[in-house]
PDB file of C-alpha atoms in Angstrom:
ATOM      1  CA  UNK U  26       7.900 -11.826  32.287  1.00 56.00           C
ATOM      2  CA  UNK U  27      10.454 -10.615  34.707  1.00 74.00           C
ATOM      3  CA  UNK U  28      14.403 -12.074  35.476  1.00 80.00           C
ATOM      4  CA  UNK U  29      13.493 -15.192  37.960  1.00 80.00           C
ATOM      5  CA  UNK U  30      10.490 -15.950  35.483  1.00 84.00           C
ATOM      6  CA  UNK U  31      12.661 -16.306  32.260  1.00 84.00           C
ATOM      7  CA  UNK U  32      15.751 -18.114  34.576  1.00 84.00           C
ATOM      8  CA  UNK U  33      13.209 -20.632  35.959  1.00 88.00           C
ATOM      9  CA  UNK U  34      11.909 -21.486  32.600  1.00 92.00           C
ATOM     10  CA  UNK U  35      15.162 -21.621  30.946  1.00 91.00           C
ATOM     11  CA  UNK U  36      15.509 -24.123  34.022  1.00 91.00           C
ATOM     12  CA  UNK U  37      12.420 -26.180  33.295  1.00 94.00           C
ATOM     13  CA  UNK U  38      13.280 -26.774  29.855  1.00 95.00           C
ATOM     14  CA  UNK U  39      16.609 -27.977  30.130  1.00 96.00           C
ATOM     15  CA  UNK U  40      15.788 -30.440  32.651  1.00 96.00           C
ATOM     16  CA  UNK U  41      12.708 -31.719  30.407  1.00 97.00           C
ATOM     17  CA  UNK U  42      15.168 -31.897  27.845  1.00 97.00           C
ATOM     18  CA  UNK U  43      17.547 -33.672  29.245  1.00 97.00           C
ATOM     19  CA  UNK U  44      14.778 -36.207  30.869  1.00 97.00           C
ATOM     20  CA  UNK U  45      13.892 -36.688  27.640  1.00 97.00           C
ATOM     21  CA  UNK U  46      16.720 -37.487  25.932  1.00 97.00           C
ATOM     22  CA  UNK U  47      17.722 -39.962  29.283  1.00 97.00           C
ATOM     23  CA  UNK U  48      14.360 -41.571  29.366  1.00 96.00           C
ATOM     24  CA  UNK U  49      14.608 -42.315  25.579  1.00 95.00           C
ATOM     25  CA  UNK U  50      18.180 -43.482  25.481  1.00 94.00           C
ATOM     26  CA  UNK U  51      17.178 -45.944  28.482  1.00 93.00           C
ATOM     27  CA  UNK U  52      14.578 -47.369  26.324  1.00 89.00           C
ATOM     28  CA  UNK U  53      17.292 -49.579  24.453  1.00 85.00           C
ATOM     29  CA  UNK U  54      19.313 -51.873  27.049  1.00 79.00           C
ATOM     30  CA  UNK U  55      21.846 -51.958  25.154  1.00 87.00           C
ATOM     31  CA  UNK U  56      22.707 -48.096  25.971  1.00 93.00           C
ATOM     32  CA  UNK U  57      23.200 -48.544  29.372  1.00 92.00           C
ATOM     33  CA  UNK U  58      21.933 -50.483  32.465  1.00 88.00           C
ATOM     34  CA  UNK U  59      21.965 -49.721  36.157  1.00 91.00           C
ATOM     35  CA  UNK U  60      23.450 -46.726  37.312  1.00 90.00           C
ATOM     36  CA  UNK U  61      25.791 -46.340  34.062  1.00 93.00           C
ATOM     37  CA  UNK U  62      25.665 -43.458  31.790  1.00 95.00           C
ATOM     38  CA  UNK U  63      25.060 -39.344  32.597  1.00 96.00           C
ATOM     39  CA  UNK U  64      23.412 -36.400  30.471  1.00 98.00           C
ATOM     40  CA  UNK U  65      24.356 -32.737  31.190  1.00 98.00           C
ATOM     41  CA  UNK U  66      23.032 -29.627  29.876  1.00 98.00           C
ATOM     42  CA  UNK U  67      24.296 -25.426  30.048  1.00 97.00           C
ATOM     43  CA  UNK U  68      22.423 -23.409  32.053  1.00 96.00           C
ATOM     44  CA  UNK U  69      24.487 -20.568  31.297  1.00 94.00           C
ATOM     45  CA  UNK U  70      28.420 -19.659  30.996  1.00 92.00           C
ATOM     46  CA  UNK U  71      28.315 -20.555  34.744  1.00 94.00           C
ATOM     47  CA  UNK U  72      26.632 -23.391  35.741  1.00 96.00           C
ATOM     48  CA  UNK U  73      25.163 -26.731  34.234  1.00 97.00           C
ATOM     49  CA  UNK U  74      22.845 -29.361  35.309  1.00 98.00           C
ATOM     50  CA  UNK U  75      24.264 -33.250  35.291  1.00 98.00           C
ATOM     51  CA  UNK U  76      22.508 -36.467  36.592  1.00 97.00           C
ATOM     52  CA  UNK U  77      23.463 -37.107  39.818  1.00 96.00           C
ATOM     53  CA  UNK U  78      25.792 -40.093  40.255  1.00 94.00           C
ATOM     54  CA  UNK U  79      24.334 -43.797  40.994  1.00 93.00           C
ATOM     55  CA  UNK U  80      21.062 -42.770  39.206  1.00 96.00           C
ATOM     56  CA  UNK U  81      19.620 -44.596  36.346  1.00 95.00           C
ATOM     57  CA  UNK U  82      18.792 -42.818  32.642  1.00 96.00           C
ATOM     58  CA  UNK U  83      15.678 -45.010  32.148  1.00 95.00           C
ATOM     59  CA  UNK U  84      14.085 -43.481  35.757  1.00 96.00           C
ATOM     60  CA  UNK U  85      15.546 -39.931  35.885  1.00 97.00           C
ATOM     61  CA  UNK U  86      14.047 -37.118  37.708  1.00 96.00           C
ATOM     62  CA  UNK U  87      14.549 -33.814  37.897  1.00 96.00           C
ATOM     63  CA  UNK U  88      15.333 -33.527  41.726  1.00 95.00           C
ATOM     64  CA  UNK U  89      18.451 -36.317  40.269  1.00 97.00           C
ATOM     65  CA  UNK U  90      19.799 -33.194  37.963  1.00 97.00           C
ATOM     66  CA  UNK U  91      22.162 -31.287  40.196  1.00 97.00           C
ATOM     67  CA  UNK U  92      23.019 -28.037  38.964  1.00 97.00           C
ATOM     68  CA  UNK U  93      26.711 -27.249  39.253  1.00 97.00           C
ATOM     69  CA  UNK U  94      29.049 -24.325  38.886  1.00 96.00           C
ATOM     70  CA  UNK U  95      31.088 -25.572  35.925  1.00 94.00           C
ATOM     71  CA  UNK U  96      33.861 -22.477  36.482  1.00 92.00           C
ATOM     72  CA  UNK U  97      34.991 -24.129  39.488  1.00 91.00           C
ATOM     73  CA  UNK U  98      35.471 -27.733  38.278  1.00 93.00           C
ATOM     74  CA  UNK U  99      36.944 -25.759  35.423  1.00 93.00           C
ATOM     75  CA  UNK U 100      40.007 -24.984  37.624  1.00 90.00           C
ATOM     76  CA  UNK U 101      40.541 -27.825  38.616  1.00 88.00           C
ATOM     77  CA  UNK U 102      41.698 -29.384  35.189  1.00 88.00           C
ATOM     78  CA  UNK U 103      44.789 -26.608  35.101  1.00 84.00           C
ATOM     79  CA  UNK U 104      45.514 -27.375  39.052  1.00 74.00           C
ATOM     80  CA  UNK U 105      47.699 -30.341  40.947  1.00 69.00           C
ATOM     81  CA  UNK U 106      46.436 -33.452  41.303  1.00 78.00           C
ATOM     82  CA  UNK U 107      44.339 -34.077  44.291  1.00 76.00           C
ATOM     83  CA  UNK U 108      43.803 -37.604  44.275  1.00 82.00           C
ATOM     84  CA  UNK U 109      40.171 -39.394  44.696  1.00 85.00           C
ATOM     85  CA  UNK U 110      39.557 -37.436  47.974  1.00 87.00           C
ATOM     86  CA  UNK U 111      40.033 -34.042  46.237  1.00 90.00           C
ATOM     87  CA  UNK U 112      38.066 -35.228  43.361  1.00 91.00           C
ATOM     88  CA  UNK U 113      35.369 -36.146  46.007  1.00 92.00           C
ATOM     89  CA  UNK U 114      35.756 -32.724  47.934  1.00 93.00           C
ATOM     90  CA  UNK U 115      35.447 -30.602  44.449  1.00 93.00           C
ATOM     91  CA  UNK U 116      32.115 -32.516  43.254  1.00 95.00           C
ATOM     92  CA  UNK U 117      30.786 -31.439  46.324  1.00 95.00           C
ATOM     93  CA  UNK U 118      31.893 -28.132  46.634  1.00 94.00           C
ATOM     94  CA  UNK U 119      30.784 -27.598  43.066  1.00 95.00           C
ATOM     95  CA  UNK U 120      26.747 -27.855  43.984  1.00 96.00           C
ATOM     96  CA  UNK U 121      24.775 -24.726  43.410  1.00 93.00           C
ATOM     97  CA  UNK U 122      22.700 -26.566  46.407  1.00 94.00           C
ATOM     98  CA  UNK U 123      24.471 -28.251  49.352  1.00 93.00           C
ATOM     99  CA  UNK U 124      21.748 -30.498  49.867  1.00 93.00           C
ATOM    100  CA  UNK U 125      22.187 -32.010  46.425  1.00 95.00           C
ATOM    101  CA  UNK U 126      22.898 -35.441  45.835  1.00 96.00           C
ATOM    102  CA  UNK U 127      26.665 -35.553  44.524  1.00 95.00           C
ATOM    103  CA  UNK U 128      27.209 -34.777  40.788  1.00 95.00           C
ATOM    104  CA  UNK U 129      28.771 -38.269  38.532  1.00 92.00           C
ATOM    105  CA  UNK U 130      32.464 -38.002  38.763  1.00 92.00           C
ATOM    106  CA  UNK U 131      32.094 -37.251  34.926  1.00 94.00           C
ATOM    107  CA  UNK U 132      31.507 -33.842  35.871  1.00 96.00           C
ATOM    108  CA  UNK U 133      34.719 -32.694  34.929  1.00 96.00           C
ATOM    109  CA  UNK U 134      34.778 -33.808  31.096  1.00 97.00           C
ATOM    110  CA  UNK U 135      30.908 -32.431  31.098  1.00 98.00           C
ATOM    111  CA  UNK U 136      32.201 -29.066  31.960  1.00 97.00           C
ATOM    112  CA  UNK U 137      34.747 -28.537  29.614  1.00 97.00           C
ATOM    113  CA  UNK U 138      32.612 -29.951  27.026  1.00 98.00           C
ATOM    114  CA  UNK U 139      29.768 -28.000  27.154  1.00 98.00           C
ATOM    115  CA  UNK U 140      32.225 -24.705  26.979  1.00 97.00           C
ATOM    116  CA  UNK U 141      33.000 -25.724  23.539  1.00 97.00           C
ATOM    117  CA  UNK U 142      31.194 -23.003  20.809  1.00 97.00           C
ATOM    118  CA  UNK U 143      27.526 -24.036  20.194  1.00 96.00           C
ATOM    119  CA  UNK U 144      27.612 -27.038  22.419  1.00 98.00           C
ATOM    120  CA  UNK U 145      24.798 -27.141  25.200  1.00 98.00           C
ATOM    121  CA  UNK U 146      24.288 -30.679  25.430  1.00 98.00           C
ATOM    122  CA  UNK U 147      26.041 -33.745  26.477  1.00 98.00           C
ATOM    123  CA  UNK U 148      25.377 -37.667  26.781  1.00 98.00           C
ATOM    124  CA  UNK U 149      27.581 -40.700  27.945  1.00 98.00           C
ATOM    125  CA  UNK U 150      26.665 -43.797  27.635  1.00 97.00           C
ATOM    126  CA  UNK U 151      28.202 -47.465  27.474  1.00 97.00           C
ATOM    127  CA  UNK U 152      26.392 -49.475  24.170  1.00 97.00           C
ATOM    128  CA  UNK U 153      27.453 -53.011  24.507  1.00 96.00           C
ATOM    129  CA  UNK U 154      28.350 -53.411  20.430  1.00 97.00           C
ATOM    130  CA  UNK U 155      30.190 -50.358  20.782  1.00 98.00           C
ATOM    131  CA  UNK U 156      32.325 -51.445  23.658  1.00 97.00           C
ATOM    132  CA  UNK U 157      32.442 -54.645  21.834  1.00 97.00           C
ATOM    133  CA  UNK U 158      34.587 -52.464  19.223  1.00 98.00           C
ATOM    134  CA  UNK U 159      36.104 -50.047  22.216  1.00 98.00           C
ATOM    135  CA  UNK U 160      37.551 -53.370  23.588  1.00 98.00           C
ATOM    136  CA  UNK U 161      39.065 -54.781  20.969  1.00 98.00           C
ATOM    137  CA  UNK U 162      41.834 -54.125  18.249  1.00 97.00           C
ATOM    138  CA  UNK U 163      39.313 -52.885  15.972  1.00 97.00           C
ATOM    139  CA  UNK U 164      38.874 -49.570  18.025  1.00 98.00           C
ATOM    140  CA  UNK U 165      40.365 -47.266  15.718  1.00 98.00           C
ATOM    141  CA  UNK U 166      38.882 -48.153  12.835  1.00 98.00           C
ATOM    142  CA  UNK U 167      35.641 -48.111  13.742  1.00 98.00           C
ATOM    143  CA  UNK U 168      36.425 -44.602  15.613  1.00 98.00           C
ATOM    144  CA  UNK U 169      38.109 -43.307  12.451  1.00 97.00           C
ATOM    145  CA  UNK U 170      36.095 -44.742   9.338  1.00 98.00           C
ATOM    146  CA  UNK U 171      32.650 -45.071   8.334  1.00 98.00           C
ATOM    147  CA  UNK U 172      30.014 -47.802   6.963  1.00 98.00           C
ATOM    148  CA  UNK U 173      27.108 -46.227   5.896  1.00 97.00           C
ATOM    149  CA  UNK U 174      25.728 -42.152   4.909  1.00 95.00           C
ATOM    150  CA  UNK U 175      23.374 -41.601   8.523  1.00 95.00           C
ATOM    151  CA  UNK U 176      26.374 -42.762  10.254  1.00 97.00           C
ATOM    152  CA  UNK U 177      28.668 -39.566   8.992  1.00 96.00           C
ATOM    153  CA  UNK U 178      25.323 -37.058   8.875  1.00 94.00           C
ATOM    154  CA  UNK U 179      25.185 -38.004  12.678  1.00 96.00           C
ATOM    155  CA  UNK U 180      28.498 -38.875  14.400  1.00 97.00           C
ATOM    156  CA  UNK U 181      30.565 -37.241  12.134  1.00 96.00           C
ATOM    157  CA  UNK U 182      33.285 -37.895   9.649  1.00 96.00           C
ATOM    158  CA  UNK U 183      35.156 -39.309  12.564  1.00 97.00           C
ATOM    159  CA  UNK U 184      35.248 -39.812  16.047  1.00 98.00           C
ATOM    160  CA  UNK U 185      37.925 -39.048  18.641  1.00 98.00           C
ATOM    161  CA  UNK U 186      39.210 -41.837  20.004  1.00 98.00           C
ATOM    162  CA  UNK U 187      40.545 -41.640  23.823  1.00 98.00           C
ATOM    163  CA  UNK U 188      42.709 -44.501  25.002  1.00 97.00           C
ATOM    164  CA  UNK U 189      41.881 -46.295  28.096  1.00 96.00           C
ATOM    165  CA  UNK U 190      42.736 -43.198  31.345  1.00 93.00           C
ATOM    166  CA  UNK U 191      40.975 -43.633  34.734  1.00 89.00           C
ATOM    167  CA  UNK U 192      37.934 -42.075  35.002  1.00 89.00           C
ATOM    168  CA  UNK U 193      37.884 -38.128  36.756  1.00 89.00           C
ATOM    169  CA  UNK U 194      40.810 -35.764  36.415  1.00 92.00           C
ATOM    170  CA  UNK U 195      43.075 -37.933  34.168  1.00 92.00           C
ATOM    171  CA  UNK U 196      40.098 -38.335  31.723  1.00 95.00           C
ATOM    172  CA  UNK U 197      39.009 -34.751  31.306  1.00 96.00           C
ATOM    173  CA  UNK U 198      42.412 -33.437  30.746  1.00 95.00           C
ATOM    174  CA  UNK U 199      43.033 -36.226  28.892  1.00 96.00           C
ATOM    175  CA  UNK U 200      39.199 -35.629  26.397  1.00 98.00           C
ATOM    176  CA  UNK U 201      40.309 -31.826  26.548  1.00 97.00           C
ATOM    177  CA  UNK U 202      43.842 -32.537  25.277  1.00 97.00           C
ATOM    178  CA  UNK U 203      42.744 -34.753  22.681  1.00 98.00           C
ATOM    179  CA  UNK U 204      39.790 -33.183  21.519  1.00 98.00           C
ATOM    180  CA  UNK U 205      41.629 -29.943  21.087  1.00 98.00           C
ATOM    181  CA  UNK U 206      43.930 -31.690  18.845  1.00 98.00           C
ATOM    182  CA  UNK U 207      41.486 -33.055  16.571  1.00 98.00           C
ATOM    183  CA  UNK U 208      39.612 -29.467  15.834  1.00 97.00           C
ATOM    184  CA  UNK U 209      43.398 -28.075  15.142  1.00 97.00           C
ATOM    185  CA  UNK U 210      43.296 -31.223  12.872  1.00 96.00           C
ATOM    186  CA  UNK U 211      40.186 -30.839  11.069  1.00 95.00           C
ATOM    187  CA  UNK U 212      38.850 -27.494  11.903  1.00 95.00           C
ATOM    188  CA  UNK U 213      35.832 -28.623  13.529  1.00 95.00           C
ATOM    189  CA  UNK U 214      34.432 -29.894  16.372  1.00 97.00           C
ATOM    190  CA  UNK U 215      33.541 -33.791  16.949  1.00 98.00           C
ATOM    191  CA  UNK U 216      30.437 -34.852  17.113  1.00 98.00           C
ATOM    192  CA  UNK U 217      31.185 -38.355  18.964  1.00 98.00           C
ATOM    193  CA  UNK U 218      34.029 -39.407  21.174  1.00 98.00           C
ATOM    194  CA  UNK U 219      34.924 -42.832  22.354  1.00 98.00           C
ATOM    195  CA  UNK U 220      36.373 -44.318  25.059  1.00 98.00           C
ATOM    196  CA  UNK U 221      38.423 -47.085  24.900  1.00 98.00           C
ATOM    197  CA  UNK U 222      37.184 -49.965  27.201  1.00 97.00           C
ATOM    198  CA  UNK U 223      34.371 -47.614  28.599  1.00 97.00           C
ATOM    199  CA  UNK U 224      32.068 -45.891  26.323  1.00 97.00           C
ATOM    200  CA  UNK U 225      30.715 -43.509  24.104  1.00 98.00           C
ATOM    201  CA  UNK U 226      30.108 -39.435  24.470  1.00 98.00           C
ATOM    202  CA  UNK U 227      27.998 -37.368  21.952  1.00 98.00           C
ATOM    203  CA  UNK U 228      28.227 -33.680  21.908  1.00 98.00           C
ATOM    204  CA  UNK U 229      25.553 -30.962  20.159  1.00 97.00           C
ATOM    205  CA  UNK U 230      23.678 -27.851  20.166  1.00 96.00           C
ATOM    206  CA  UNK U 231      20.464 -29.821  21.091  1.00 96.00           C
ATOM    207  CA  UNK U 232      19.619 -32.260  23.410  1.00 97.00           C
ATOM    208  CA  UNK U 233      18.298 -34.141  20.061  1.00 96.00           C
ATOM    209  CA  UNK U 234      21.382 -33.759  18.373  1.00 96.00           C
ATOM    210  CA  UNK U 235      22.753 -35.943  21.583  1.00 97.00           C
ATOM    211  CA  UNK U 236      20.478 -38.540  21.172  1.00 97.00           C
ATOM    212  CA  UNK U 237      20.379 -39.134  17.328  1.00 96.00           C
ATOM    213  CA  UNK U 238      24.327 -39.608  17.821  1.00 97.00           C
ATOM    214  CA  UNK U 239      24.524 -42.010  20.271  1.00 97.00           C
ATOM    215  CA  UNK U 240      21.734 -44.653  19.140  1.00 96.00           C
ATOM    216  CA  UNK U 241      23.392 -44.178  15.559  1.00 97.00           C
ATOM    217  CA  UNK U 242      26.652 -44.651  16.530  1.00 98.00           C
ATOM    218  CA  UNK U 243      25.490 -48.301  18.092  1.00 97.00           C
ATOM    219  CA  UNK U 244      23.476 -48.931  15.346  1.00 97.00           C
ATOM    220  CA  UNK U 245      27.056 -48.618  13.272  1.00 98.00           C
ATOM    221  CA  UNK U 246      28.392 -50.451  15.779  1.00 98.00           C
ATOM    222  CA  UNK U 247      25.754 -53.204  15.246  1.00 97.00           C
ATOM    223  CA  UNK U 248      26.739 -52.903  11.382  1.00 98.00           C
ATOM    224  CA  UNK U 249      30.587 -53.044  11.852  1.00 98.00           C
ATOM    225  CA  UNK U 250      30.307 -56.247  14.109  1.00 97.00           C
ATOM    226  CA  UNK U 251      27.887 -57.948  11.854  1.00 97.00           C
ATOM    227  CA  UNK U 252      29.858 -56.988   8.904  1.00 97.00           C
ATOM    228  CA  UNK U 253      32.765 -58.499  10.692  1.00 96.00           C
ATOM    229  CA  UNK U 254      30.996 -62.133  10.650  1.00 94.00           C
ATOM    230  CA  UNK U 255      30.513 -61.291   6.643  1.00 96.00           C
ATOM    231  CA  UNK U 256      34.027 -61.268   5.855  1.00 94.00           C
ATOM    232  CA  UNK U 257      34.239 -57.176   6.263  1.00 92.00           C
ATOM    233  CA  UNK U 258      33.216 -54.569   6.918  1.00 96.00           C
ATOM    234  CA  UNK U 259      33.714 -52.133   3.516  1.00 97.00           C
ATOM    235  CA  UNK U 260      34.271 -48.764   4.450  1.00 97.00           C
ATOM    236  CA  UNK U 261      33.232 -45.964   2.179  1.00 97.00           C
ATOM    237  CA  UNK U 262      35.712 -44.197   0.226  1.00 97.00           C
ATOM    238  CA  UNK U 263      36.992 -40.864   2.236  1.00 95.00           C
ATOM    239  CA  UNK U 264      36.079 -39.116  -0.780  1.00 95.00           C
ATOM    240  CA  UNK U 265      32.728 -40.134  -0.469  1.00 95.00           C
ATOM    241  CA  UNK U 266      32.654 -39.656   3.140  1.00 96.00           C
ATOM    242  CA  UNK U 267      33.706 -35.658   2.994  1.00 93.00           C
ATOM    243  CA  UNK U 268      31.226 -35.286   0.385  1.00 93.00           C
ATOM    244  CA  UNK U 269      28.423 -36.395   2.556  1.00 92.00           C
ATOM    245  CA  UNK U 270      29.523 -34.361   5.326  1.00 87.00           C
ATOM    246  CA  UNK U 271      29.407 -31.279   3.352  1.00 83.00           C
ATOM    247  CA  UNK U 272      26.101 -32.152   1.543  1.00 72.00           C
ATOM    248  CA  UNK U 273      23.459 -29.462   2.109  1.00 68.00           C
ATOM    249  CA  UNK U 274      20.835 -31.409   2.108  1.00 61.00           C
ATOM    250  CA  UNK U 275      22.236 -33.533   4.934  1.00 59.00           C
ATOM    251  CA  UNK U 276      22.836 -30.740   6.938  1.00 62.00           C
ATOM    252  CA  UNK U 277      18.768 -30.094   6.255  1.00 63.00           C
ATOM    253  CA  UNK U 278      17.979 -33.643   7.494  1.00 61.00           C
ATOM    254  CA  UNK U 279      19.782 -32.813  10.576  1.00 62.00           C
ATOM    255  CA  UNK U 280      17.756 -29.532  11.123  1.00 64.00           C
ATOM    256  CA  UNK U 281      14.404 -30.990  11.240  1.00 62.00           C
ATOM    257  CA  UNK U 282      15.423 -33.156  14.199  1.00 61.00           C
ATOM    258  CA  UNK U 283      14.201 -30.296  15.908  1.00 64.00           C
ATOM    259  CA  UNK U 284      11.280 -31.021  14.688  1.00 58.00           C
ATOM    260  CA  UNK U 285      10.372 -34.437  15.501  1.00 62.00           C
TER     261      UNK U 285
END
């Protein structure tokens, strides 16, 4: 198998994987509706593919993943800022194909996400019980603690939590400069960020990894808004929580993902 033979099935995958992951997300309403939401994959150092804005998850097609060249949105977030027209301009200019349909304005926290180490994956999406939490004074807490062991083995001790910014330029510096701060925190890289009054991100090494975070962080959102109604929610101990993280056999259960 030659160059071109390996590049176009490298190709084929990632869009099947991302489909995949989009189609299966879209299955539960509560994810996202209409044209809300985006996946992106790496393609390589250079370029990734994204779901083209306006689309829907739940119908997604590959000639709706536009491939991009992530270096030069990458600029961008150290440059001036161009207002909504340059933002515009860039998404355009950014097309490995001019005859692509335009990239979602999310494009720019996509890029710099996926050029963290080991992360080729990424999904947004806006759950309505975790927006319920993202839009209301319980935000950080649900963002910072945890309710239940599948809940830390998946999203992560903690989430970053990103307060409200408008969506494009100001929110992928703003993801970049926060998200920077919490692996000089904890040494590691998050699993699940939220955004305050918008939505939730999930980033991973698979496109499975993606998935399993997002429906289980709004199945903890489910739990934390139920609990709520109980007189709670009890959070586990921290001690408890760094123990699961570091738990082999958790970190087994999140291998054979892969599998399934």
């Amino acid at each position: 198998m030659n160059s071109q033979q390996d590049a176009e099935k490298h190709l084929a995958s990632i869009q099947q994987d991302l489909i995949e992951m989009a189609h299966q997300v879209a299955q539960f309403e509560e994810m996202a509706i209409l044209g809300e939401g985006n996946v992106s994959g790496q393609l390589d150092a250079d370029r990734l593919l994204i779901k083209a804005s306006g689309t829907q998850l739940g119908t997604l097609t590959t000639d709706q993943l536009v491939e991009v060249n992530s270096q030069v949105i990458l600029k961008s977030l150290d440059g001036a800022d161009t207002g909504d027209e340059g933002v515009e301009s860039l998404l355009l200019e950014s097309r490995a194909n001019p005859d692509a349909l335009k990239p979602s304005v999310e494009t720019l926290f996509h890029s710099w996400l996926l050029e963290l180490p080991g992360i080729h994956f990424v999904g947004h999406t806006h759950p309505i019980c975790v927006n319920q939490l993202l839009c209301s004074p319980r935000a950080e807490d649900y963002a910072k603690r945890r309710l239940f062991p599948d809940q830390i083995v998946y999203c992560g001790q903690e989430s970053v939590l990103i307060p409200y910014v408008d969506p494009g330029l100001t929110l992928a510096r703003c993801i970049a400069q926060e998200v920077e701060a919490f692996r000089d925190r904890t040494g590691c890289i998050p699993k699940t960020i939220l955004l305050e009054n918008h939505g939730l991100i999930a980033i991973g090494g698979s496109a499975k990894q993606v998935e399993a975070a997002l429906m289980m962080a709004e199945k903890a959102a489910r739990v934390f808004v139920g609990a709520t109604t109980a007189g709670g929610p009890i959070f586990m101990p921290v001690e408890q929580v760094e123990r699961i993280g570091a738990r082999s056999d958790e970190h087994y259960r999140q291998r054979m993902l892969e599998t399934n």
